[in-house]
XYZ file of C-alpha atoms in Angstrom:
662
model
C 0.000 0.000 0.000
C 1.673 3.167 -1.213
C 0.730 5.487 1.620
C 1.776 2.961 4.211
C 5.405 3.105 3.199
C 5.597 6.838 3.729
C 7.276 6.146 7.056
C 10.401 5.234 5.238
C 11.069 8.931 4.845
C 12.433 8.917 8.377
C 15.696 6.995 8.538
C 18.351 6.336 11.113
C 20.460 9.409 11.879
C 24.141 9.043 11.103
C 26.610 9.751 13.910
C 30.104 11.131 13.310
C 33.071 9.838 15.331
C 36.218 11.704 16.259
C 39.492 12.512 14.608
C 41.040 11.730 18.020
C 40.748 8.085 17.054
C 43.364 8.528 14.367
C 46.587 7.575 16.091
C 49.487 8.177 13.695
C 52.035 8.259 16.489
C 51.692 4.537 17.235
C 53.926 2.548 14.905
C 55.652 -0.786 15.248
C 59.389 -1.182 15.152
C 58.955 -4.706 13.786
C 56.624 -5.926 10.997
C 53.063 -6.365 12.171
C 52.216 -9.909 13.174
C 55.347 -10.599 15.224
C 55.021 -11.192 18.938
C 56.674 -7.847 19.695
C 53.677 -6.020 18.235
C 50.776 -7.862 19.876
C 50.739 -5.730 23.009
C 50.654 -2.547 20.992
C 47.795 -3.906 18.870
C 45.683 -4.393 21.968
C 46.665 -0.973 23.330
C 45.543 0.758 20.147
C 42.249 -1.136 19.929
C 41.556 -0.617 23.633
C 42.144 3.109 23.386
C 39.914 3.539 20.341
C 37.000 1.414 21.507
C 36.960 2.789 25.025
C 36.827 6.318 23.579
C 34.009 5.309 21.220
C 31.991 3.687 23.982
C 32.344 6.747 26.219
C 31.808 9.449 23.607
C 29.169 7.815 21.421
C 27.047 5.866 23.846
C 28.027 2.349 22.757
C 27.352 -0.399 25.328
C 29.637 -3.048 23.861
C 31.894 -4.226 21.075
C 33.699 -7.333 19.934
C 36.969 -7.465 17.974
C 39.111 -10.038 16.202
C 42.428 -9.352 14.461
C 44.380 -12.012 12.592
C 47.821 -12.007 11.000
C 49.952 -14.598 9.238
C 47.573 -17.449 10.027
C 47.152 -16.610 13.716
C 44.601 -14.831 15.854
C 46.466 -11.822 17.242
C 43.575 -10.346 19.203
C 40.126 -11.645 20.144
C 38.451 -9.483 22.756
C 35.094 -8.294 24.005
C 34.364 -4.857 25.393
C 31.555 -3.574 27.551
C 28.146 -5.138 27.917
C 26.078 -7.461 25.721
C 22.938 -7.328 27.880
C 22.522 -4.320 30.182
C 19.467 -5.586 32.052
C 21.213 -8.821 33.018
C 24.719 -7.383 33.282
C 26.234 -9.830 30.787
C 29.650 -8.783 29.499
C 30.709 -9.199 25.872
C 32.774 -12.346 25.340
C 34.460 -12.547 21.935
C 34.206 -16.341 21.958
C 30.594 -16.634 23.128
C 28.673 -13.438 22.365
C 26.909 -13.326 18.999
C 26.567 -9.966 17.255
C 24.366 -9.183 14.241
C 26.870 -8.616 11.418
C 24.465 -7.188 8.834
C 25.659 -7.013 5.251
C 28.920 -8.793 6.036
C 26.571 -11.774 5.692
C 26.795 -11.231 1.941
C 30.402 -12.453 1.927
C 29.115 -15.881 2.919
C 26.694 -15.785 -0.017
C 29.536 -15.071 -2.431
C 31.773 -17.703 -0.826
C 28.958 -20.237 -1.293
C 28.543 -19.130 -4.923
C 32.265 -19.648 -5.569
C 32.061 -23.136 -4.037
C 29.293 -24.074 -6.460
C 31.244 -22.541 -9.346
C 34.164 -24.804 -8.440
C 31.811 -27.775 -8.523
C 30.608 -26.823 -11.993
C 27.062 -26.169 -10.773
C 27.111 -22.412 -11.394
C 28.494 -20.237 -14.177
C 29.261 -16.668 -13.172
C 28.576 -15.446 -16.727
C 25.252 -17.248 -17.249
C 21.853 -15.561 -17.174
C 20.560 -15.876 -13.593
C 17.198 -16.882 -15.050
C 18.839 -20.206 -15.945
C 18.892 -21.040 -12.219
C 15.498 -19.658 -11.175
C 11.959 -21.026 -11.124
C 10.598 -17.580 -12.001
C 11.805 -14.943 -14.432
C 13.616 -11.664 -13.957
C 12.036 -9.495 -16.699
C 14.191 -8.678 -19.706
C 13.232 -5.000 -19.843
C 14.155 -1.709 -18.266
C 11.806 0.578 -16.362
C 10.526 3.341 -18.669
C 12.551 1.815 -21.508
C 10.416 -1.213 -22.322
C 11.073 -0.642 -26.017
C 14.682 -1.744 -25.465
C 14.540 -5.434 -26.306
C 18.265 -6.203 -26.373
C 19.064 -5.427 -22.721
C 21.770 -7.800 -21.536
C 20.865 -10.557 -19.072
C 21.838 -10.281 -15.424
C 24.638 -12.612 -14.367
C 26.083 -13.656 -11.022
C 29.018 -11.343 -11.707
C 26.573 -8.463 -11.868
C 25.034 -9.523 -8.559
C 28.469 -9.855 -6.942
C 29.481 -6.362 -8.046
C 26.126 -4.664 -7.355
C 25.912 -3.675 -11.015
C 22.767 -5.633 -11.957
C 20.834 -2.377 -12.336
C 18.029 -3.095 -9.844
C 16.106 -0.385 -8.059
C 16.234 -0.631 -4.266
C 12.914 -0.982 -2.411
C 13.228 -1.150 1.406
C 9.915 -2.905 2.030
C 10.112 -6.078 4.154
C 13.836 -5.807 4.864
C 13.336 -5.806 8.635
C 10.640 -7.084 10.966
C 10.298 -7.406 14.719
C 8.158 -10.555 14.705
C 8.869 -13.912 13.115
C 5.364 -14.280 11.691
C 5.882 -11.133 9.580
C 8.872 -12.510 7.699
C 8.658 -14.242 4.343
C 10.540 -17.413 3.366
C 13.419 -16.658 1.003
C 11.741 -18.243 -2.023
C 8.560 -16.238 -1.502
C 10.442 -13.001 -0.935
C 12.501 -13.142 -4.130
C 9.404 -14.003 -6.192
C 7.112 -11.342 -4.778
C 9.626 -8.502 -4.429
C 11.294 -8.472 -7.840
C 12.528 -4.879 -8.227
C 12.366 -2.945 -11.463
C 15.457 -2.997 -13.640
C 16.418 0.657 -13.965
C 19.947 0.515 -15.429
C 21.525 -1.780 -18.020
C 23.587 -4.413 -16.176
C 27.291 -3.759 -15.830
C 27.085 0.028 -16.302
C 26.396 1.612 -12.909
C 26.899 0.457 -9.345
C 23.793 0.528 -7.159
C 24.057 -1.490 -3.956
C 21.334 -4.122 -3.882
C 20.079 -6.236 -0.989
C 17.696 -7.973 -3.372
C 20.591 -9.005 -5.620
C 22.318 -10.705 -2.683
C 19.088 -12.400 -1.595
C 18.597 -13.608 -5.166
C 22.092 -15.106 -5.180
C 21.319 -16.828 -1.870
C 18.174 -18.278 -3.397
C 20.202 -19.542 -6.368
C 22.512 -21.305 -3.897
C 19.417 -22.818 -2.297
C 17.964 -23.907 -5.638
C 21.149 -25.445 -6.998
C 22.162 -27.184 -3.768
C 18.688 -28.537 -3.027
C 18.783 -27.470 0.636
C 17.945 -24.221 2.394
C 20.492 -21.443 2.177
C 21.020 -21.463 5.964
C 21.637 -25.214 5.942
C 24.004 -24.973 2.972
C 26.192 -22.422 4.759
C 26.139 -24.480 7.948
C 27.286 -27.627 6.178
C 29.774 -26.133 3.735
C 31.270 -23.111 5.523
C 30.461 -23.077 9.237
C 31.125 -26.756 9.953
C 34.496 -27.109 8.165
C 35.715 -23.849 9.687
C 34.435 -24.842 13.153
C 32.252 -21.725 13.243
C 29.856 -23.431 15.636
C 28.591 -20.151 17.073
C 27.416 -18.645 13.787
C 24.007 -18.914 12.158
C 21.711 -17.504 9.492
C 18.678 -18.855 11.312
C 16.257 -16.280 12.688
C 15.570 -16.501 15.535
C 18.844 -18.209 16.381
C 18.906 -21.741 17.723
C 17.800 -22.031 21.392
C 21.300 -23.157 22.368
C 22.676 -19.799 21.190
C 19.776 -17.500 21.990
C 20.963 -16.417 25.442
C 24.308 -15.360 23.994
C 22.973 -12.972 21.317
C 23.922 -9.400 22.196
C 21.138 -6.892 22.640
C 21.158 -3.752 20.521
C 20.841 -0.343 22.163
C 20.179 3.282 21.280
C 21.231 6.055 23.636
C 18.401 8.597 23.988
C 18.470 11.457 26.489
C 21.083 9.676 28.577
C 19.175 6.386 28.675
C 19.874 3.187 26.760
C 16.776 1.862 24.993
C 16.925 -1.839 24.196
C 15.818 -3.079 20.799
C 14.179 -6.379 19.997
C 15.719 -9.054 17.803
C 15.339 -7.718 14.257
C 14.513 -10.225 11.540
C 16.580 -9.236 8.494
C 16.520 -10.459 4.901
C 18.528 -13.670 5.403
C 21.372 -13.843 2.844
C 21.545 -10.049 2.592
C 22.069 -9.387 6.291
C 20.607 -11.952 8.686
C 23.727 -13.654 10.058
C 24.776 -13.670 13.719
C 28.301 -14.582 14.772
C 31.074 -14.153 17.308
C 34.358 -12.341 16.766
C 36.248 -15.605 17.271
C 34.200 -17.304 14.560
C 34.704 -14.378 12.199
C 38.435 -14.654 12.799
C 38.306 -18.161 11.346
C 36.441 -16.909 8.288
C 39.062 -14.202 7.764
C 41.858 -16.755 8.143
C 40.253 -18.961 5.495
C 40.201 -16.089 3.009
C 43.730 -14.985 3.868
C 45.226 -18.500 3.859
C 44.083 -19.684 0.438
C 40.704 -21.072 1.523
C 41.906 -23.379 4.305
C 42.096 -23.294 8.112
C 43.524 -26.092 10.276
C 43.557 -28.440 7.310
C 39.891 -27.772 6.459
C 39.373 -26.253 3.020
C 36.301 -24.335 1.893
C 37.724 -22.932 -1.360
C 40.663 -23.729 -3.587
C 43.546 -21.271 -3.711
C 42.583 -20.457 -7.290
C 39.000 -19.686 -6.280
C 40.199 -17.423 -3.467
C 42.520 -15.584 -5.851
C 39.634 -15.057 -8.250
C 37.294 -13.928 -5.489
C 39.854 -11.368 -4.330
C 40.682 -10.090 -7.814
C 39.124 -6.916 -9.283
C 35.768 -7.529 -10.948
C 34.101 -4.196 -11.617
C 34.938 -0.520 -11.428
C 32.934 2.397 -12.741
C 36.112 4.245 -13.762
C 39.878 3.565 -13.590
C 40.265 6.366 -11.036
C 37.736 4.802 -8.641
C 37.864 2.012 -6.111
C 35.659 -0.815 -7.290
C 34.496 -4.298 -6.426
C 36.153 -7.681 -6.216
C 33.910 -10.779 -6.268
C 31.621 -9.585 -3.466
C 34.266 -7.641 -1.561
C 34.590 -3.876 -1.784
C 38.073 -2.701 -2.772
C 39.965 0.245 -1.346
C 43.539 1.499 -1.295
C 44.325 2.702 2.221
C 47.776 3.972 3.176
C 49.178 2.280 0.057
C 47.682 -1.064 1.147
C 45.064 -2.909 -0.885
C 42.055 -3.565 1.357
C 39.128 -5.900 0.731
C 36.268 -5.133 3.054
C 32.567 -5.073 3.765
C 30.441 -3.058 6.160
C 27.302 -4.291 7.872
C 24.489 -2.588 9.770
C 21.336 -4.137 11.192
C 19.476 -1.271 12.828
C 21.315 -1.018 16.182
C 24.367 -3.089 15.214
C 27.296 -1.781 13.153
C 30.100 -3.987 11.906
C 33.083 -4.014 9.593
C 35.435 -6.667 8.215
C 38.704 -5.685 6.522
C 41.295 -7.889 4.837
C 44.794 -6.916 3.711
C 45.451 -9.837 1.355
C 49.028 -8.806 0.555
C 50.079 -8.877 4.217
C 47.784 -11.599 5.574
C 46.054 -9.289 8.051
C 42.347 -9.192 8.884
C 40.282 -6.975 11.198
C 36.697 -7.608 12.332
C 34.731 -5.405 14.701
C 31.071 -5.181 15.681
C 29.196 -2.817 18.005
C 25.762 -3.131 19.619
C 25.114 0.608 19.429
C 26.473 3.841 18.012
C 26.607 4.731 14.334
C 27.885 3.377 11.047
C 31.187 5.280 11.327
C 32.416 3.338 14.369
C 33.954 0.386 12.441
C 35.481 2.756 9.870
C 37.143 4.870 12.550
C 38.593 1.834 14.309
C 40.064 0.563 11.044
C 41.486 3.999 10.210
C 43.139 4.122 13.611
C 44.543 0.626 13.145
C 45.959 1.422 9.701
C 47.444 4.748 10.757
C 49.079 3.033 13.727
C 50.532 -0.026 12.018
C 50.537 0.812 8.312
C 51.089 4.578 8.194
C 51.067 6.200 4.783
C 54.494 6.574 3.219
C 53.308 9.628 1.317
C 51.111 11.320 3.913
C 50.014 14.738 2.766
C 48.781 17.448 5.055
C 45.347 18.652 4.075
C 45.151 22.425 3.569
C 43.262 24.348 6.215
C 42.377 27.170 3.819
C 40.920 25.694 0.659
C 40.907 29.077 -0.962
C 44.507 29.156 -2.175
C 46.719 26.458 -0.674
C 46.283 23.949 -3.522
C 46.530 24.927 -7.188
C 43.435 24.328 -9.260
C 43.972 22.054 -12.234
C 41.513 22.645 -15.026
C 42.650 20.789 -18.159
C 40.625 20.966 -21.354
C 37.169 21.625 -19.969
C 34.422 23.726 -21.453
C 33.767 27.323 -20.465
C 31.292 26.273 -17.799
C 33.969 24.358 -15.861
C 32.534 22.670 -12.785
C 29.261 24.539 -13.311
C 28.361 21.803 -15.774
C 28.108 19.433 -12.798
C 26.443 21.805 -10.356
C 23.119 20.594 -9.083
C 21.366 17.993 -6.969
C 21.990 14.272 -7.347
C 19.950 11.319 -6.156
C 21.561 8.111 -5.045
C 21.127 5.326 -7.621
C 20.368 2.910 -4.811
C 16.771 4.013 -4.481
C 13.227 3.105 -5.398
C 12.025 4.309 -8.786
C 8.527 2.777 -8.748
C 7.144 3.049 -5.183
C 6.583 5.820 -2.675
C 9.843 4.778 -1.027
C 11.346 6.944 -3.768
C 10.703 9.788 -1.316
C 13.800 8.566 0.528
C 15.734 10.194 -2.297
C 14.914 13.551 -0.733
C 16.853 12.505 2.378
C 19.863 11.142 0.516
C 20.587 13.902 -1.939
C 24.096 14.916 -2.839
C 24.582 18.573 -3.782
C 27.390 19.850 -5.980
C 28.384 23.507 -6.200
C 31.359 25.168 -7.859
C 33.050 27.842 -5.803
C 34.679 30.995 -7.120
C 38.035 29.374 -6.338
C 37.423 26.587 -8.887
C 36.837 23.838 -6.358
C 33.720 21.691 -6.250
C 31.961 21.723 -2.907
C 29.990 18.533 -2.404
C 27.476 18.259 0.441
C 26.890 14.635 1.347
C 25.402 13.079 4.500
C 25.276 16.506 6.148
C 28.940 17.242 5.491
C 30.467 19.477 2.827
C 33.700 18.216 1.279
C 36.042 19.954 -1.122
C 37.103 18.424 -4.428
C 39.891 19.429 -6.810
C 39.815 18.648 -10.526
C 42.725 16.374 -11.499
C 41.599 15.596 -15.062
C 38.510 16.399 -17.118
C 35.451 15.257 -15.188
C 37.541 13.680 -12.404
C 37.774 15.322 -8.984
C 39.820 14.374 -5.907
C 38.776 14.961 -2.288
C 41.427 17.109 -0.609
C 40.679 15.557 2.824
C 39.192 12.079 2.256
C 40.163 10.903 5.727
C 37.299 12.968 7.115
C 34.623 11.507 4.834
C 31.609 9.875 6.463
C 30.512 7.855 3.437
C 29.716 4.268 4.516
C 30.134 2.702 1.061
C 33.655 3.751 0.161
C 36.417 6.268 0.699
C 34.546 9.042 -1.149
C 38.009 10.045 -2.296
C 37.325 10.522 -5.998
C 34.302 11.664 -8.009
C 33.828 11.104 -11.724
C 31.178 12.836 -13.829
C 29.932 11.391 -17.116
C 26.781 10.799 -19.127
C 24.590 7.983 -17.857
C 22.821 5.250 -19.836
C 19.764 7.478 -20.282
C 21.737 10.585 -21.233
C 21.517 12.107 -17.754
C 24.605 13.294 -15.883
C 25.823 10.707 -13.398
C 28.238 11.125 -10.532
C 30.352 8.068 -9.806
C 32.112 7.486 -6.505
C 34.308 4.888 -4.858
C 32.638 1.626 -3.972
C 29.246 0.249 -5.078
C 27.500 3.569 -5.440
C 26.550 6.129 -8.070
C 24.295 9.161 -8.266
C 22.088 10.594 -11.020
C 21.458 14.301 -11.516
C 17.924 15.283 -10.617
C 15.890 17.263 -13.172
C 14.522 20.562 -11.853
C 10.985 19.222 -11.474
C 12.198 16.373 -9.245
C 14.582 18.443 -7.138
C 14.155 18.756 -3.401
C 13.614 22.508 -3.673
C 10.851 22.247 -6.259
C 9.198 19.308 -4.525
C 9.097 20.891 -1.077
C 8.387 24.452 -2.213
C 5.767 23.348 -4.731
C 4.017 21.177 -2.181
C 4.140 23.777 0.597
C 2.965 26.719 -1.535
C 0.201 24.664 -3.125
C -1.066 23.370 0.202
C -1.019 26.860 1.664
C -2.990 28.133 -1.332
C -5.564 25.345 -1.011
C -5.968 25.428 2.751
C -5.821 29.231 2.944
C -8.463 29.608 0.244
C -10.711 27.035 1.877
C -10.468 28.817 5.239
C -11.103 32.180 3.603
C -14.230 30.914 1.873
C -15.454 29.269 5.072
C -14.985 32.440 7.123
C -16.607 34.628 4.454
C -19.541 32.234 4.140
C -20.013 32.175 7.923
C -19.978 35.968 8.109
C -22.507 36.237 5.275
C -24.826 33.816 7.055
C -24.619 35.834 10.243
C -25.495 38.978 8.309
C -28.267 37.276 6.403
C -26.572 37.734 3.045
C -26.071 34.079 2.136
C -27.884 32.666 -0.868
C -29.342 29.192 -0.888
C -29.377 28.890 -4.669
C -26.857 26.498 -6.207
C -24.777 28.063 -8.939
C -21.646 27.135 -10.848
C -19.729 29.456 -8.558
C -20.960 27.781 -5.371
C -20.234 24.333 -6.809
C -16.735 25.464 -7.786
C -16.055 26.659 -4.251
C -17.470 23.480 -2.736
C -15.355 21.238 -4.958
C -12.165 23.173 -4.214
C -12.938 23.154 -0.494
C -13.560 19.395 -0.590
C -10.252 18.840 -2.373
C -8.429 20.922 0.245
C -10.149 19.046 3.094
C -9.427 15.558 1.720
C -5.838 16.439 0.832
C -5.257 17.858 4.308
C -6.688 14.692 5.820
C -4.436 12.576 3.641
C -1.306 14.424 4.741
C -2.322 14.373 8.389
C -2.803 10.611 8.111
C 0.574 10.072 6.447
C 2.265 12.271 9.033
C 0.520 10.318 11.771
C 1.937 7.068 10.448
C 5.389 8.589 9.966
C 5.322 10.104 13.432
C 4.375 6.885 15.222
C 7.929 6.085 16.251
C 9.605 2.953 17.546
C 11.657 4.559 20.365
C 14.539 2.092 20.503
C 15.240 2.432 16.790
C 14.297 6.050 16.191
C 12.307 5.156 13.066
C 8.556 4.940 12.381
C 6.844 1.678 13.272
C 5.762 1.468 9.639
C 9.426 0.719 8.858
C 8.698 -2.712 10.331
C 5.259 -3.043 8.743
C 3.495 -2.026 11.960
C 0.651 0.400 11.204
C -2.481 1.668 12.966
C -5.770 0.022 12.087
C -7.022 3.126 10.287
C -4.011 3.252 7.964
C -5.760 1.261 5.232
C -8.273 4.106 4.866
C -5.555 6.256 3.286
C -5.643 4.101 0.166
C -9.087 5.545 -0.593
C -8.076 9.211 -0.432
C -6.239 9.503 -3.793
C -9.367 8.517 -5.760
C -11.552 11.492 -4.712
C -8.488 13.758 -4.884
C -7.996 12.935 -8.571
C -11.734 13.154 -9.335
C -12.114 16.502 -7.576
C -8.980 17.823 -9.248
C -10.443 16.955 -12.657
C -13.774 18.611 -11.774
C -11.906 21.751 -10.654
C -10.146 21.932 -14.014
C -13.493 21.686 -15.851
C -15.096 24.305 -13.617
C -12.178 26.666 -14.210
C -12.884 26.532 -17.928
C -16.605 27.109 -17.319
C -15.906 30.105 -15.091
C -13.787 31.730 -17.778
C -16.192 30.985 -20.636
C -19.237 32.236 -18.764
C -17.264 35.124 -17.251
C -18.538 34.310 -13.795
C -17.081 36.293 -10.883
C -14.729 39.130 -11.647
C -11.454 38.581 -13.418
C -9.658 38.544 -10.070
C -11.915 35.777 -8.805
C -11.408 33.719 -11.937
C -7.622 34.111 -11.714
C -7.746 33.125 -8.066
C -9.756 29.973 -8.780
C -7.419 29.056 -11.638
C -4.463 29.354 -9.237
C -6.280 27.167 -6.721
C -6.916 24.584 -9.426
C -3.298 24.769 -10.497
C -2.231 24.225 -6.887
C -4.396 21.128 -6.728
C -2.716 19.705 -9.803
C 0.749 20.590 -8.530
C -0.026 18.531 -5.414
C -1.368 15.651 -7.505
C 1.579 15.860 -9.879
C 4.151 15.773 -7.099
C 2.426 12.904 -5.299
C 2.182 10.990 -8.556
C 5.759 11.773 -9.511
C 6.973 10.267 -6.249
C 4.549 7.321 -6.584
C 2.641 8.210 -3.424
C -0.626 7.941 -5.366
């Protein structure tokens, strides 16, 4: 139901951690991994996590660091269950690892590729019992669109829209089995496969279903038998809720509000895309398997060749950008190649980072705080033990300290890219498209020649290094969860629109003026004020006339016109009040509307009826406007006023329709 999803417009607020966590002064005299460095590793991690817990209201965390085939650090911090006073134990306490779960999907896919049961270049429809349509949204006349392959799913370049419905629930009976979910939630294909990166939970769930189909057993059971068991990850599971033997050891998630920790319930996530629970010690074994050629303690889950392929580059949107390996995100950090994945499940935030060239792995998970916590810990770790050999001091005055490079660009310079951009990972066909208004990226060229990019509430400064390619002058301060946000590339998209490409599995498309945040909000506000203000004015004037005995009981075109416009204003106001009521009915522990979890008041279904009379009344208003002008009813001022009221009604309808609310 379109109106019901309007609650998605309120999303989790992002929290920013501190530059104090960057510890460049801590370096090892010996290569990392030797016994002489273990104490310093723990000191660095202790210092960072204790600061995070104190400054950002995080109850607990769990960490595992491996190097050269050994577990260097496995440690729990703080509390897993505040009400029962249970401390975090890195060997026993299970944390929700979110999208890091996807790495187990891709590992399972590579196992089946090795067995000859899957082909990474085959059409995914070859493995499904339903069909992914071979057409693009709003481009159905394109009949030669390439099929989606597993490589596209692994690199988040399949071209799916992203619809957040049914990703999370608080009750088991609300969740759908994997096979039913992938059949009933097929997203529109909005980009040709292999052209743009748009992170996709559905794509990962689809790959998990393919594993289930080809193996003949459930996805959760397949991972248990083929990854967890050989790696002795006996405290890891995709089952939701977790097995009774593990249930008491699952950490609780918390949100700090007004000095008080609010405890969240167990959140049921979309299984393969983010439903796994695990301990730091178990995740250490998974990291060791990937760093040691697919084998731990004599137990092999992948061949060395398969691991090399999985860790090799697969897709990048531009040579200047970090891209994707086979399921892993790639990043160059302090001259080290890093394969990583982030994961967030509402109140839990996690990160896993591998340095394949040095055999080092870092895993961390928190049961509170924000998405930046894992990133800041990893930055601190890298700056301490792998400091940059070519560290550059970022200028404090961006006005003149760095020369502007402007090679061979047109007279408009960066003005050609100025505007508002919507994230490509969004809904194009449902009212969840309104989330785009909360995730806009704004680009502005300054008089100094720099591009100033406002993203996630933070403005960053970019310098042109070649035509259409811009470099962040202080990327270490970026808060982007998907990549380093170090480089931006502008080019034409598959539909001719300007696209902004960034590091990692993300891209942005330039919004046309009629879909911009400014036009949407201003158009809606002005139109509603016109409608409601006019309705109130007519009501007051009519009441005064009745009191003075001047009212006429005869029904004329003019009285009908006023009545229709007033009815439109009343119904539209009721519709917005209802939507705001649903959006404002918050789940305190999560800070999001209850509708995010599919929980809605009993009267919510009534909102589905409102758009019908709104459209009918809007059409009648348009007809009456024509009649008023032809019959020259009222004065010219009155006719102009009514035409503006009618126009306001259609602006409201147009905006609601454009964002798929009605």
